[in-house]
Amino acid sequence: MKKFMAFLVASIIATGFSFANKNTAKADDDTTPVVTLGSSLTSSQKQGTINTLTQSLNGASYKTITVTGSDLVKYLNPSGETFTSSSGVWSSAMIQKTSSGSGINVKILNYNGSNNITTITANQYKNAALTAGITDANIYITSATPIDGSGALAGIYAAYAQSGNTLNQSQVNAAQSELNTLSSITQDNKNKDGYSDAQLNNAVAGAKADMAKYGSNITNNQITTIVNNQLEKNNLTNVITNSQKQQIINLLITIKKSGALNSNSFKEQAQKLSSQIQEGAKSIFNKLNSQDTKNWIQKVIDAVVNFFKGLFGGAIILN
């Protein structure tokens, strides 16, 4: 199931990169939405997928790309996948470039009333897209059949590249690793008190923004400190395991090595992503902020009590 989404995505990449290398690209290539269609879809599924993905366009024009197993082999296998030319492709996506500074927006759309993306969340897609080098875009994802959605970004990469935007393969590899890491941590902590996917992705987006302040010369120790701070800010310090924390640290080191921090827009896009995640999960973050305030007040009370304890050398009871 995990490979179904990747199938679609890779095909998109293949076609996308080939378009990016053409010098005869039309002037509107950068703004015309691109729809990716898995080669394994039936005729009716293809039309249903197009209808689902393009509903926000209100009749505006778009382009289509067909994704095949060969495309997955060419563009996803370098990141560790094991696709073959006969691999099937069902999941689909659409990417639409937006104005500068708007950030990366992702929506997972129901197909015939059902959300068939069973594992990957919108926030996980956003973080991975950021790592891959995508900026300022609306991304829509759907599937005609139930799949985990792990490969959907491949199609997004290809569609993005079709508009003439070159993507670094090292960053694409890091993005695929990120998608797998964050989805795995969320699955492991599913229904665990004090945990939400929004908190994890907000912590990772915040860590990326903090890393960008240092640039590509940031040390591994500095990355570790940043992760600890972000986990504390998002009330995850005592929720995720040490092993999971190390996975996040290793992931961010991989992102650093990919060259993502060399982008001038990386920090801005990461900060924008963090704001979007918090806006999309207000109930969670309002609760966290309230708890932070309570904790701060308690720290002040504790400090005052300890001060007078030391001053008078005795116990102080607060009624």
PDB file of C-alpha atoms in Angstrom:
ATOM      1  CA  MET A   1       0.000   0.000   0.000  1.00  0.00           C
ATOM      2  CA  LYS A   2       2.834   2.325   0.875  1.00  0.00           C
ATOM      3  CA  LYS A   3       4.177   2.187  -2.638  1.00  0.00           C
ATOM      4  CA  PHE A   4       0.943   3.057  -4.394  1.00  0.00           C
ATOM      5  CA  MET A   5       1.258   6.772  -3.644  1.00  0.00           C
ATOM      6  CA  ALA A   6       4.895   6.818  -4.520  1.00  0.00           C
ATOM      7  CA  PHE A   7       3.998   5.375  -7.871  1.00  0.00           C
ATOM      8  CA  LEU A   8       1.908   8.336  -8.787  1.00  0.00           C
ATOM      9  CA  VAL A   9       4.340  10.860  -7.477  1.00  0.00           C
ATOM     10  CA  ALA A  10       7.368   9.554  -9.271  1.00  0.00           C
ATOM     11  CA  SER A  11       5.720   9.577 -12.632  1.00  0.00           C
ATOM     12  CA  ILE A  12       4.911  13.144 -12.109  1.00  0.00           C
ATOM     13  CA  ILE A  13       8.486  13.883 -11.288  1.00  0.00           C
ATOM     14  CA  ALA A  14       9.711  12.239 -14.430  1.00  0.00           C
ATOM     15  CA  THR A  15       7.511  14.205 -16.735  1.00  0.00           C
ATOM     16  CA  GLY A  16       7.979  17.319 -14.692  1.00  0.00           C
ATOM     17  CA  PHE A  17      11.747  17.301 -14.929  1.00  0.00           C
ATOM     18  CA  SER A  18      11.653  16.690 -18.667  1.00  0.00           C
ATOM     19  CA  PHE A  19       9.435  19.728 -19.085  1.00  0.00           C
ATOM     20  CA  ALA A  20      11.731  21.770 -16.867  1.00  0.00           C
ATOM     21  CA  ASN A  21      14.621  21.093 -19.218  1.00  0.00           C
ATOM     22  CA  LYS A  22      12.809  22.389 -22.273  1.00  0.00           C
ATOM     23  CA  ASN A  23      13.767  25.876 -23.317  1.00  0.00           C
ATOM     24  CA  THR A  24      10.486  26.340 -25.142  1.00  0.00           C
ATOM     25  CA  ALA A  25       8.328  26.378 -22.022  1.00  0.00           C
ATOM     26  CA  LYS A  26       5.348  28.647 -22.303  1.00  0.00           C
ATOM     27  CA  ALA A  27       5.135  31.811 -20.244  1.00  0.00           C
ATOM     28  CA  ASP A  28       2.128  30.529 -18.314  1.00  0.00           C
ATOM     29  CA  ASP A  29       3.850  27.276 -17.239  1.00  0.00           C
ATOM     30  CA  ASP A  30       4.652  28.721 -13.836  1.00  0.00           C
ATOM     31  CA  THR A  31       1.056  29.419 -12.919  1.00  0.00           C
ATOM     32  CA  THR A  32      -1.040  26.794 -14.734  1.00  0.00           C
ATOM     33  CA  PRO A  33      -2.037  24.040 -12.250  1.00  0.00           C
ATOM     34  CA  VAL A  34      -0.686  20.565 -12.996  1.00  0.00           C
ATOM     35  CA  VAL A  35      -2.737  17.422 -12.288  1.00  0.00           C
ATOM     36  CA  THR A  36      -0.996  14.056 -11.906  1.00  0.00           C
ATOM     37  CA  LEU A  37      -2.872  10.876 -12.822  1.00  0.00           C
ATOM     38  CA  GLY A  38      -1.761   7.358 -11.914  1.00  0.00           C
ATOM     39  CA  SER A  39      -1.409   5.036 -14.893  1.00  0.00           C
ATOM     40  CA  SER A  40      -3.297   2.265 -13.055  1.00  0.00           C
ATOM     41  CA  LEU A  41      -6.525   4.266 -12.794  1.00  0.00           C
ATOM     42  CA  THR A  42      -9.499   3.135 -14.836  1.00  0.00           C
ATOM     43  CA  SER A  43     -11.119   5.604 -17.215  1.00  0.00           C
ATOM     44  CA  SER A  44     -13.878   6.376 -14.730  1.00  0.00           C
ATOM     45  CA  GLN A  45     -11.356   6.736 -11.870  1.00  0.00           C
ATOM     46  CA  LYS A  46      -9.281   9.145 -13.948  1.00  0.00           C
ATOM     47  CA  GLN A  47     -12.296  11.354 -14.574  1.00  0.00           C
ATOM     48  CA  GLY A  48     -13.355  11.095 -10.949  1.00  0.00           C
ATOM     49  CA  THR A  49      -9.829  12.051  -9.852  1.00  0.00           C
ATOM     50  CA  ILE A  50      -9.739  15.043 -12.191  1.00  0.00           C
ATOM     51  CA  ASN A  51     -13.136  16.196 -10.936  1.00  0.00           C
ATOM     52  CA  THR A  52     -11.980  15.873  -7.334  1.00  0.00           C
ATOM     53  CA  LEU A  53      -8.648  17.650  -7.749  1.00  0.00           C
ATOM     54  CA  THR A  54      -9.810  20.518  -9.971  1.00  0.00           C
ATOM     55  CA  GLN A  55     -13.010  21.486  -8.161  1.00  0.00           C
ATOM     56  CA  SER A  56     -11.307  24.576  -6.678  1.00  0.00           C
ATOM     57  CA  LEU A  57     -10.347  25.854 -10.143  1.00  0.00           C
ATOM     58  CA  ASN A  58     -13.947  26.700 -11.056  1.00  0.00           C
ATOM     59  CA  GLY A  59     -13.448  25.770 -14.679  1.00  0.00           C
ATOM     60  CA  ALA A  60      -9.988  27.286 -15.121  1.00  0.00           C
ATOM     61  CA  SER A  61      -7.487  25.458 -17.324  1.00  0.00           C
ATOM     62  CA  TYR A  62      -4.964  22.927 -16.057  1.00  0.00           C
ATOM     63  CA  LYS A  63      -2.401  20.453 -17.384  1.00  0.00           C
ATOM     64  CA  THR A  64      -2.233  16.707 -16.794  1.00  0.00           C
ATOM     65  CA  ILE A  65       0.655  14.257 -16.392  1.00  0.00           C
ATOM     66  CA  THR A  66       0.417  10.464 -16.355  1.00  0.00           C
ATOM     67  CA  VAL A  67       2.610   8.739 -13.793  1.00  0.00           C
ATOM     68  CA  THR A  68       3.998   5.261 -14.518  1.00  0.00           C
ATOM     69  CA  GLY A  69       6.106   2.673 -12.733  1.00  0.00           C
ATOM     70  CA  SER A  70       9.123   3.612 -14.867  1.00  0.00           C
ATOM     71  CA  ASP A  71       8.890   7.183 -13.597  1.00  0.00           C
ATOM     72  CA  LEU A  72       8.900   5.929 -10.014  1.00  0.00           C
ATOM     73  CA  VAL A  73      12.027   3.903 -10.690  1.00  0.00           C
ATOM     74  CA  LYS A  74      13.785   6.901 -12.207  1.00  0.00           C
ATOM     75  CA  TYR A  75      12.902   9.480  -9.551  1.00  0.00           C
ATOM     76  CA  LEU A  76      12.099   7.640  -6.308  1.00  0.00           C
ATOM     77  CA  ASN A  77      14.477   4.701  -6.253  1.00  0.00           C
ATOM     78  CA  PRO A  78      17.468   7.038  -5.646  1.00  0.00           C
ATOM     79  CA  SER A  79      15.857   7.829  -2.257  1.00  0.00           C
ATOM     80  CA  GLY A  80      15.819   4.156  -1.271  1.00  0.00           C
ATOM     81  CA  GLU A  81      12.561   2.880  -2.770  1.00  0.00           C
ATOM     82  CA  THR A  82      12.456  -0.368  -4.748  1.00  0.00           C
ATOM     83  CA  PHE A  83       9.964   0.262  -7.532  1.00  0.00           C
ATOM     84  CA  THR A  84       9.927  -1.536 -10.857  1.00  0.00           C
ATOM     85  CA  SER A  85       8.652  -0.476 -14.251  1.00  0.00           C
ATOM     86  CA  SER A  86       5.562  -2.620 -13.632  1.00  0.00           C
ATOM     87  CA  SER A  87       4.714  -0.926 -10.327  1.00  0.00           C
ATOM     88  CA  GLY A  88       1.140   0.298 -10.208  1.00  0.00           C
ATOM     89  CA  VAL A  89       0.125   3.926  -9.698  1.00  0.00           C
ATOM     90  CA  TRP A  90      -3.241   5.031  -8.274  1.00  0.00           C
ATOM     91  CA  SER A  91      -2.820   8.121  -6.102  1.00  0.00           C
ATOM     92  CA  SER A  92      -2.972  11.565  -7.652  1.00  0.00           C
ATOM     93  CA  ALA A  93      -2.274  15.205  -6.917  1.00  0.00           C
ATOM     94  CA  MET A  94      -2.514  18.753  -8.194  1.00  0.00           C
ATOM     95  CA  ILE A  95      -0.114  21.610  -7.553  1.00  0.00           C
ATOM     96  CA  GLN A  96      -0.901  25.270  -8.126  1.00  0.00           C
ATOM     97  CA  LYS A  97       1.707  27.994  -7.705  1.00  0.00           C
ATOM     98  CA  THR A  98       0.614  30.928  -5.513  1.00  0.00           C
ATOM     99  CA  SER A  99       1.879  34.408  -4.741  1.00  0.00           C
ATOM    100  CA  SER A 100       5.243  34.944  -3.046  1.00  0.00           C
ATOM    101  CA  GLY A 101       5.087  34.583   0.724  1.00  0.00           C
ATOM    102  CA  SER A 102       1.835  32.613   0.770  1.00  0.00           C
ATOM    103  CA  GLY A 103       3.583  29.447   1.917  1.00  0.00           C
ATOM    104  CA  ILE A 104       2.803  25.789   1.270  1.00  0.00           C
ATOM    105  CA  ASN A 105      -0.840  24.773   1.666  1.00  0.00           C
ATOM    106  CA  VAL A 106      -1.935  21.134   1.455  1.00  0.00           C
ATOM    107  CA  LYS A 107      -5.437  19.661   1.334  1.00  0.00           C
ATOM    108  CA  ILE A 108      -6.240  15.965   1.275  1.00  0.00           C
ATOM    109  CA  LEU A 109      -9.497  15.628  -0.656  1.00  0.00           C
ATOM    110  CA  ASN A 110     -12.132  12.944  -0.243  1.00  0.00           C
ATOM    111  CA  TYR A 111     -12.760  10.755  -3.277  1.00  0.00           C
ATOM    112  CA  ASN A 112     -16.468   9.978  -3.611  1.00  0.00           C
ATOM    113  CA  GLY A 113     -16.939  10.966   0.016  1.00  0.00           C
ATOM    114  CA  SER A 114     -14.036   8.930   1.430  1.00  0.00           C
ATOM    115  CA  ASN A 115     -10.573   9.974   2.551  1.00  0.00           C
ATOM    116  CA  ASN A 116      -8.483   7.237   0.948  1.00  0.00           C
ATOM    117  CA  ILE A 117      -5.134   8.577   2.180  1.00  0.00           C
ATOM    118  CA  THR A 118      -4.859   6.324   5.208  1.00  0.00           C
ATOM    119  CA  THR A 119      -1.564   7.320   6.848  1.00  0.00           C
ATOM    120  CA  ILE A 120       0.144  10.517   5.688  1.00  0.00           C
ATOM    121  CA  THR A 121      -1.306  13.777   7.036  1.00  0.00           C
ATOM    122  CA  ALA A 122      -1.530  17.182   5.381  1.00  0.00           C
ATOM    123  CA  ASN A 123       1.039  18.625   7.807  1.00  0.00           C
ATOM    124  CA  GLN A 124       3.481  15.819   6.995  1.00  0.00           C
ATOM    125  CA  TYR A 125       3.112  16.597   3.296  1.00  0.00           C
ATOM    126  CA  LYS A 126       3.730  20.284   4.016  1.00  0.00           C
ATOM    127  CA  ASN A 127       6.952  19.651   5.911  1.00  0.00           C
ATOM    128  CA  ALA A 128       8.256  17.266   3.248  1.00  0.00           C
ATOM    129  CA  ALA A 129       7.400  19.690   0.443  1.00  0.00           C
ATOM    130  CA  LEU A 130       9.323  22.412   2.272  1.00  0.00           C
ATOM    131  CA  THR A 131      12.371  20.170   2.584  1.00  0.00           C
ATOM    132  CA  ALA A 132      12.198  19.262  -1.110  1.00  0.00           C
ATOM    133  CA  GLY A 133      12.466  22.940  -2.006  1.00  0.00           C
ATOM    134  CA  ILE A 134       8.873  23.679  -2.952  1.00  0.00           C
ATOM    135  CA  THR A 135       7.704  27.189  -2.110  1.00  0.00           C
ATOM    136  CA  ASP A 136       4.401  29.077  -2.251  1.00  0.00           C
ATOM    137  CA  ALA A 137       1.971  26.514  -3.616  1.00  0.00           C
ATOM    138  CA  ASN A 138      -1.454  24.992  -3.098  1.00  0.00           C
ATOM    139  CA  ILE A 139      -1.230  21.193  -3.163  1.00  0.00           C
ATOM    140  CA  TYR A 140      -4.232  18.875  -3.413  1.00  0.00           C
ATOM    141  CA  ILE A 141      -3.982  15.115  -2.900  1.00  0.00           C
ATOM    142  CA  THR A 142      -6.484  12.310  -3.374  1.00  0.00           C
ATOM    143  CA  SER A 143      -6.726   8.626  -4.252  1.00  0.00           C
ATOM    144  CA  ALA A 144      -9.403   6.544  -5.913  1.00  0.00           C
ATOM    145  CA  THR A 145      -8.385   3.584  -3.726  1.00  0.00           C
ATOM    146  CA  PRO A 146      -7.254   3.383  -0.069  1.00  0.00           C
ATOM    147  CA  ILE A 147      -3.472   3.856   0.261  1.00  0.00           C
ATOM    148  CA  ASP A 148      -1.144   5.206   2.937  1.00  0.00           C
ATOM    149  CA  GLY A 149      -0.076   8.115   0.723  1.00  0.00           C
ATOM    150  CA  SER A 150       3.675   7.834   1.245  1.00  0.00           C
ATOM    151  CA  GLY A 151       4.553   8.318  -2.399  1.00  0.00           C
ATOM    152  CA  ALA A 152       2.250  11.185  -3.270  1.00  0.00           C
ATOM    153  CA  LEU A 153       5.004  13.769  -3.095  1.00  0.00           C
ATOM    154  CA  ALA A 154       6.765  12.261  -6.092  1.00  0.00           C
ATOM    155  CA  GLY A 155       3.991  13.486  -8.298  1.00  0.00           C
ATOM    156  CA  ILE A 156       4.119  16.866  -6.639  1.00  0.00           C
ATOM    157  CA  TYR A 157       7.845  17.106  -7.305  1.00  0.00           C
ATOM    158  CA  ALA A 158       7.337  16.329 -10.962  1.00  0.00           C
ATOM    159  CA  ALA A 159       4.448  18.745 -11.384  1.00  0.00           C
ATOM    160  CA  TYR A 160       6.435  21.468  -9.627  1.00  0.00           C
ATOM    161  CA  ALA A 161       9.374  20.792 -11.905  1.00  0.00           C
ATOM    162  CA  GLN A 162       7.178  21.065 -14.987  1.00  0.00           C
ATOM    163  CA  SER A 163       6.790  24.745 -14.242  1.00  0.00           C
ATOM    164  CA  GLY A 164      10.536  25.151 -14.662  1.00  0.00           C
ATOM    165  CA  ASN A 165      11.430  24.894 -10.969  1.00  0.00           C
ATOM    166  CA  THR A 166      14.541  22.786 -10.506  1.00  0.00           C
ATOM    167  CA  LEU A 167      14.520  20.473  -7.496  1.00  0.00           C
ATOM    168  CA  ASN A 168      17.663  19.093  -5.850  1.00  0.00           C
ATOM    169  CA  GLN A 169      17.609  15.283  -5.696  1.00  0.00           C
ATOM    170  CA  SER A 170      19.339  15.317  -2.285  1.00  0.00           C
ATOM    171  CA  GLN A 171      16.508  17.433  -0.906  1.00  0.00           C
ATOM    172  CA  VAL A 172      13.919  15.181  -2.545  1.00  0.00           C
ATOM    173  CA  ASN A 173      15.575  12.178  -0.865  1.00  0.00           C
ATOM    174  CA  ALA A 174      15.549  14.001   2.482  1.00  0.00           C
ATOM    175  CA  ALA A 175      11.875  14.869   1.998  1.00  0.00           C
ATOM    176  CA  GLN A 176      10.968  11.234   1.391  1.00  0.00           C
ATOM    177  CA  SER A 177      12.905  10.273   4.540  1.00  0.00           C
ATOM    178  CA  GLU A 178      11.044  12.964   6.457  1.00  0.00           C
ATOM    179  CA  LEU A 179       7.683  11.711   5.271  1.00  0.00           C
ATOM    180  CA  ASN A 180       8.498   8.197   6.447  1.00  0.00           C
ATOM    181  CA  THR A 181       9.948   9.353   9.794  1.00  0.00           C
ATOM    182  CA  LEU A 182       7.134  11.698  10.828  1.00  0.00           C
ATOM    183  CA  SER A 183       4.362   9.350   9.715  1.00  0.00           C
ATOM    184  CA  SER A 184       5.999   6.509  11.636  1.00  0.00           C
ATOM    185  CA  ILE A 185       6.259   8.572  14.835  1.00  0.00           C
ATOM    186  CA  THR A 186       2.634   9.644  14.554  1.00  0.00           C
ATOM    187  CA  GLN A 187       1.510   6.046  14.006  1.00  0.00           C
ATOM    188  CA  ASP A 188       3.505   4.902  17.043  1.00  0.00           C
ATOM    189  CA  ASN A 189       1.907   7.581  19.228  1.00  0.00           C
ATOM    190  CA  LYS A 190      -1.612   7.302  17.872  1.00  0.00           C
ATOM    191  CA  ASN A 191      -4.208   7.944  20.603  1.00  0.00           C
ATOM    192  CA  LYS A 192      -1.468   8.676  23.154  1.00  0.00           C
ATOM    193  CA  ASP A 193      -2.425  11.358  25.684  1.00  0.00           C
ATOM    194  CA  GLY A 194      -0.651  14.655  25.106  1.00  0.00           C
ATOM    195  CA  TYR A 195       0.350  13.844  21.517  1.00  0.00           C
ATOM    196  CA  SER A 196      -0.913  15.149  18.202  1.00  0.00           C
ATOM    197  CA  ASP A 197       0.497  15.133  14.683  1.00  0.00           C
ATOM    198  CA  ALA A 198       0.118  18.918  14.636  1.00  0.00           C
ATOM    199  CA  GLN A 199       2.447  19.288  17.646  1.00  0.00           C
ATOM    200  CA  LEU A 200       5.102  17.091  16.042  1.00  0.00           C
ATOM    201  CA  ASN A 201       5.002  18.868  12.685  1.00  0.00           C
ATOM    202  CA  ASN A 202       4.963  22.268  14.351  1.00  0.00           C
ATOM    203  CA  ALA A 203       8.066  21.279  16.305  1.00  0.00           C
ATOM    204  CA  VAL A 204       9.819  20.141  13.127  1.00  0.00           C
ATOM    205  CA  ALA A 205       8.806  23.266  11.185  1.00  0.00           C
ATOM    206  CA  GLY A 206       9.994  25.431  14.088  1.00  0.00           C
ATOM    207  CA  ALA A 207      13.268  23.517  14.202  1.00  0.00           C
ATOM    208  CA  LYS A 208      13.805  24.154  10.499  1.00  0.00           C
ATOM    209  CA  ALA A 209      13.248  27.876  10.990  1.00  0.00           C
ATOM    210  CA  ASP A 210      15.722  27.892  13.909  1.00  0.00           C
ATOM    211  CA  MET A 211      18.265  25.943  11.851  1.00  0.00           C
ATOM    212  CA  ALA A 212      17.959  28.454   9.025  1.00  0.00           C
ATOM    213  CA  LYS A 213      19.196  31.195  11.382  1.00  0.00           C
ATOM    214  CA  TYR A 214      22.538  29.395  11.585  1.00  0.00           C
ATOM    215  CA  GLY A 215      22.690  28.354   7.940  1.00  0.00           C
ATOM    216  CA  SER A 216      24.513  25.364   6.513  1.00  0.00           C
ATOM    217  CA  ASN A 217      27.333  25.691   9.079  1.00  0.00           C
ATOM    218  CA  ILE A 218      25.066  24.666  11.958  1.00  0.00           C
ATOM    219  CA  THR A 219      26.574  21.887  14.097  1.00  0.00           C
ATOM    220  CA  ASN A 220      24.915  18.641  15.103  1.00  0.00           C
ATOM    221  CA  ASN A 221      25.026  19.746  18.748  1.00  0.00           C
ATOM    222  CA  GLN A 222      23.171  22.937  17.849  1.00  0.00           C
ATOM    223  CA  ILE A 223      20.551  20.873  16.007  1.00  0.00           C
ATOM    224  CA  THR A 224      20.124  18.684  19.096  1.00  0.00           C
ATOM    225  CA  THR A 225      19.601  21.773  21.269  1.00  0.00           C
ATOM    226  CA  ILE A 226      17.061  23.148  18.805  1.00  0.00           C
ATOM    227  CA  VAL A 227      15.115  19.867  18.790  1.00  0.00           C
ATOM    228  CA  ASN A 228      15.035  19.763  22.597  1.00  0.00           C
ATOM    229  CA  ASN A 229      13.749  23.352  22.708  1.00  0.00           C
ATOM    230  CA  GLN A 230      11.075  22.734  20.080  1.00  0.00           C
ATOM    231  CA  LEU A 231       9.864  19.559  21.747  1.00  0.00           C
ATOM    232  CA  GLU A 232       9.556  21.473  25.023  1.00  0.00           C
ATOM    233  CA  LYS A 233       7.684  24.342  23.345  1.00  0.00           C
ATOM    234  CA  ASN A 234       5.220  21.848  21.899  1.00  0.00           C
ATOM    235  CA  ASN A 235       4.828  19.887  25.170  1.00  0.00           C
ATOM    236  CA  LEU A 236       6.298  16.729  23.660  1.00  0.00           C
ATOM    237  CA  THR A 237       9.390  16.317  25.857  1.00  0.00           C
ATOM    238  CA  ASN A 238       7.791  13.651  28.044  1.00  0.00           C
ATOM    239  CA  VAL A 239       5.537  12.250  25.337  1.00  0.00           C
ATOM    240  CA  ILE A 240       7.787  10.950  22.565  1.00  0.00           C
ATOM    241  CA  THR A 241      10.546   8.439  23.312  1.00  0.00           C
ATOM    242  CA  ASN A 242      14.279   9.120  23.267  1.00  0.00           C
ATOM    243  CA  SER A 243      14.512   6.905  20.207  1.00  0.00           C
ATOM    244  CA  GLN A 244      11.913   8.986  18.388  1.00  0.00           C
ATOM    245  CA  LYS A 245      13.701  12.182  19.394  1.00  0.00           C
ATOM    246  CA  GLN A 246      16.930  10.802  17.946  1.00  0.00           C
ATOM    247  CA  GLN A 247      15.076   9.998  14.726  1.00  0.00           C
ATOM    248  CA  ILE A 248      14.035  13.648  14.483  1.00  0.00           C
ATOM    249  CA  ILE A 249      17.592  14.834  15.160  1.00  0.00           C
ATOM    250  CA  ASN A 250      18.981  12.459  12.522  1.00  0.00           C
ATOM    251  CA  LEU A 251      16.333  13.636  10.068  1.00  0.00           C
ATOM    252  CA  LEU A 252      17.238  17.298  10.560  1.00  0.00           C
ATOM    253  CA  ILE A 253      20.927  16.482  10.127  1.00  0.00           C
ATOM    254  CA  THR A 254      20.015  14.816   6.828  1.00  0.00           C
ATOM    255  CA  ILE A 255      18.060  17.914   5.810  1.00  0.00           C
ATOM    256  CA  LYS A 256      21.090  20.061   6.654  1.00  0.00           C
ATOM    257  CA  LYS A 257      23.344  17.851   4.508  1.00  0.00           C
ATOM    258  CA  SER A 258      20.853  17.975   1.612  1.00  0.00           C
ATOM    259  CA  GLY A 259      21.565  21.664   1.063  1.00  0.00           C
ATOM    260  CA  ALA A 260      18.067  22.824   1.977  1.00  0.00           C
ATOM    261  CA  LEU A 261      19.450  25.489   4.331  1.00  0.00           C
ATOM    262  CA  ASN A 262      21.219  27.183   1.426  1.00  0.00           C
ATOM    263  CA  SER A 263      17.889  28.506   0.172  1.00  0.00           C
ATOM    264  CA  ASN A 264      17.188  32.138   1.048  1.00  0.00           C
ATOM    265  CA  SER A 265      13.467  31.413   1.357  1.00  0.00           C
ATOM    266  CA  PHE A 266      13.758  28.320   3.577  1.00  0.00           C
ATOM    267  CA  LYS A 267      13.471  30.225   6.872  1.00  0.00           C
ATOM    268  CA  GLU A 268      10.498  32.294   5.691  1.00  0.00           C
ATOM    269  CA  GLN A 269       8.685  29.240   4.341  1.00  0.00           C
ATOM    270  CA  ALA A 270       9.359  27.287   7.562  1.00  0.00           C
ATOM    271  CA  GLN A 271       8.018  30.110   9.736  1.00  0.00           C
ATOM    272  CA  LYS A 272       4.969  30.422   7.505  1.00  0.00           C
ATOM    273  CA  LEU A 273       4.389  26.687   7.766  1.00  0.00           C
ATOM    274  CA  SER A 274       4.551  26.798  11.561  1.00  0.00           C
ATOM    275  CA  SER A 275       1.947  29.585  11.610  1.00  0.00           C
ATOM    276  CA  GLN A 276      -0.320  27.616   9.274  1.00  0.00           C
ATOM    277  CA  ILE A 277      -0.076  24.481  11.401  1.00  0.00           C
ATOM    278  CA  GLN A 278      -1.002  26.414  14.535  1.00  0.00           C
ATOM    279  CA  GLU A 279      -3.841  28.168  12.750  1.00  0.00           C
ATOM    280  CA  GLY A 280      -5.200  24.837  11.541  1.00  0.00           C
ATOM    281  CA  ALA A 281      -5.155  23.319  15.038  1.00  0.00           C
ATOM    282  CA  LYS A 282      -6.187  26.253  17.222  1.00  0.00           C
ATOM    283  CA  SER A 283      -7.860  24.119  19.877  1.00  0.00           C
ATOM    284  CA  ILE A 284      -4.654  22.153  20.444  1.00  0.00           C
ATOM    285  CA  PHE A 285      -2.291  25.123  20.541  1.00  0.00           C
ATOM    286  CA  ASN A 286      -4.610  27.329  22.576  1.00  0.00           C
ATOM    287  CA  LYS A 287      -4.633  24.576  25.189  1.00  0.00           C
ATOM    288  CA  LEU A 288      -0.839  24.320  25.045  1.00  0.00           C
ATOM    289  CA  ASN A 289      -0.459  28.079  25.426  1.00  0.00           C
ATOM    290  CA  SER A 290      -2.835  28.041  28.373  1.00  0.00           C
ATOM    291  CA  GLN A 291      -0.808  25.271  29.996  1.00  0.00           C
ATOM    292  CA  ASP A 292       2.422  27.190  29.347  1.00  0.00           C
ATOM    293  CA  THR A 293       0.924  30.200  31.125  1.00  0.00           C
ATOM    294  CA  LYS A 294      -0.086  28.037  34.102  1.00  0.00           C
ATOM    295  CA  ASN A 295       3.372  26.526  34.227  1.00  0.00           C
ATOM    296  CA  TRP A 296       4.962  29.979  34.160  1.00  0.00           C
ATOM    297  CA  ILE A 297       2.749  31.200  37.000  1.00  0.00           C
ATOM    298  CA  GLN A 298       3.574  28.096  39.006  1.00  0.00           C
ATOM    299  CA  LYS A 299       7.286  28.679  38.433  1.00  0.00           C
ATOM    300  CA  VAL A 300       6.910  32.233  39.734  1.00  0.00           C
ATOM    301  CA  ILE A 301       5.053  30.992  42.828  1.00  0.00           C
ATOM    302  CA  ASP A 302       7.680  28.320  43.414  1.00  0.00           C
ATOM    303  CA  ALA A 303      10.465  30.869  43.095  1.00  0.00           C
ATOM    304  CA  VAL A 304       8.795  33.215  45.626  1.00  0.00           C
ATOM    305  CA  VAL A 305       8.157  30.363  48.073  1.00  0.00           C
ATOM    306  CA  ASN A 306      11.737  29.140  47.777  1.00  0.00           C
ATOM    307  CA  PHE A 307      13.022  32.678  48.290  1.00  0.00           C
ATOM    308  CA  PHE A 308      11.167  33.097  51.590  1.00  0.00           C
ATOM    309  CA  LYS A 309      12.074  29.579  52.657  1.00  0.00           C
ATOM    310  CA  GLY A 310      15.695  30.504  52.295  1.00  0.00           C
ATOM    311  CA  LEU A 311      15.153  33.869  53.956  1.00  0.00           C
ATOM    312  CA  PHE A 312      13.356  32.528  57.047  1.00  0.00           C
ATOM    313  CA  GLY A 313      14.696  28.988  57.050  1.00  0.00           C
ATOM    314  CA  GLY A 314      11.296  27.429  57.533  1.00  0.00           C
ATOM    315  CA  ALA A 315       8.335  25.989  55.713  1.00  0.00           C
ATOM    316  CA  ILE A 316       5.758  28.311  54.204  1.00  0.00           C
ATOM    317  CA  ILE A 317       2.178  27.154  53.770  1.00  0.00           C
ATOM    318  CA  LEU A 318      -0.032  28.824  51.163  1.00  0.00           C
ATOM    319  CA  ASN A 319      -3.750  28.605  51.964  1.00  0.00           C
TER     320      ASN A 319
END
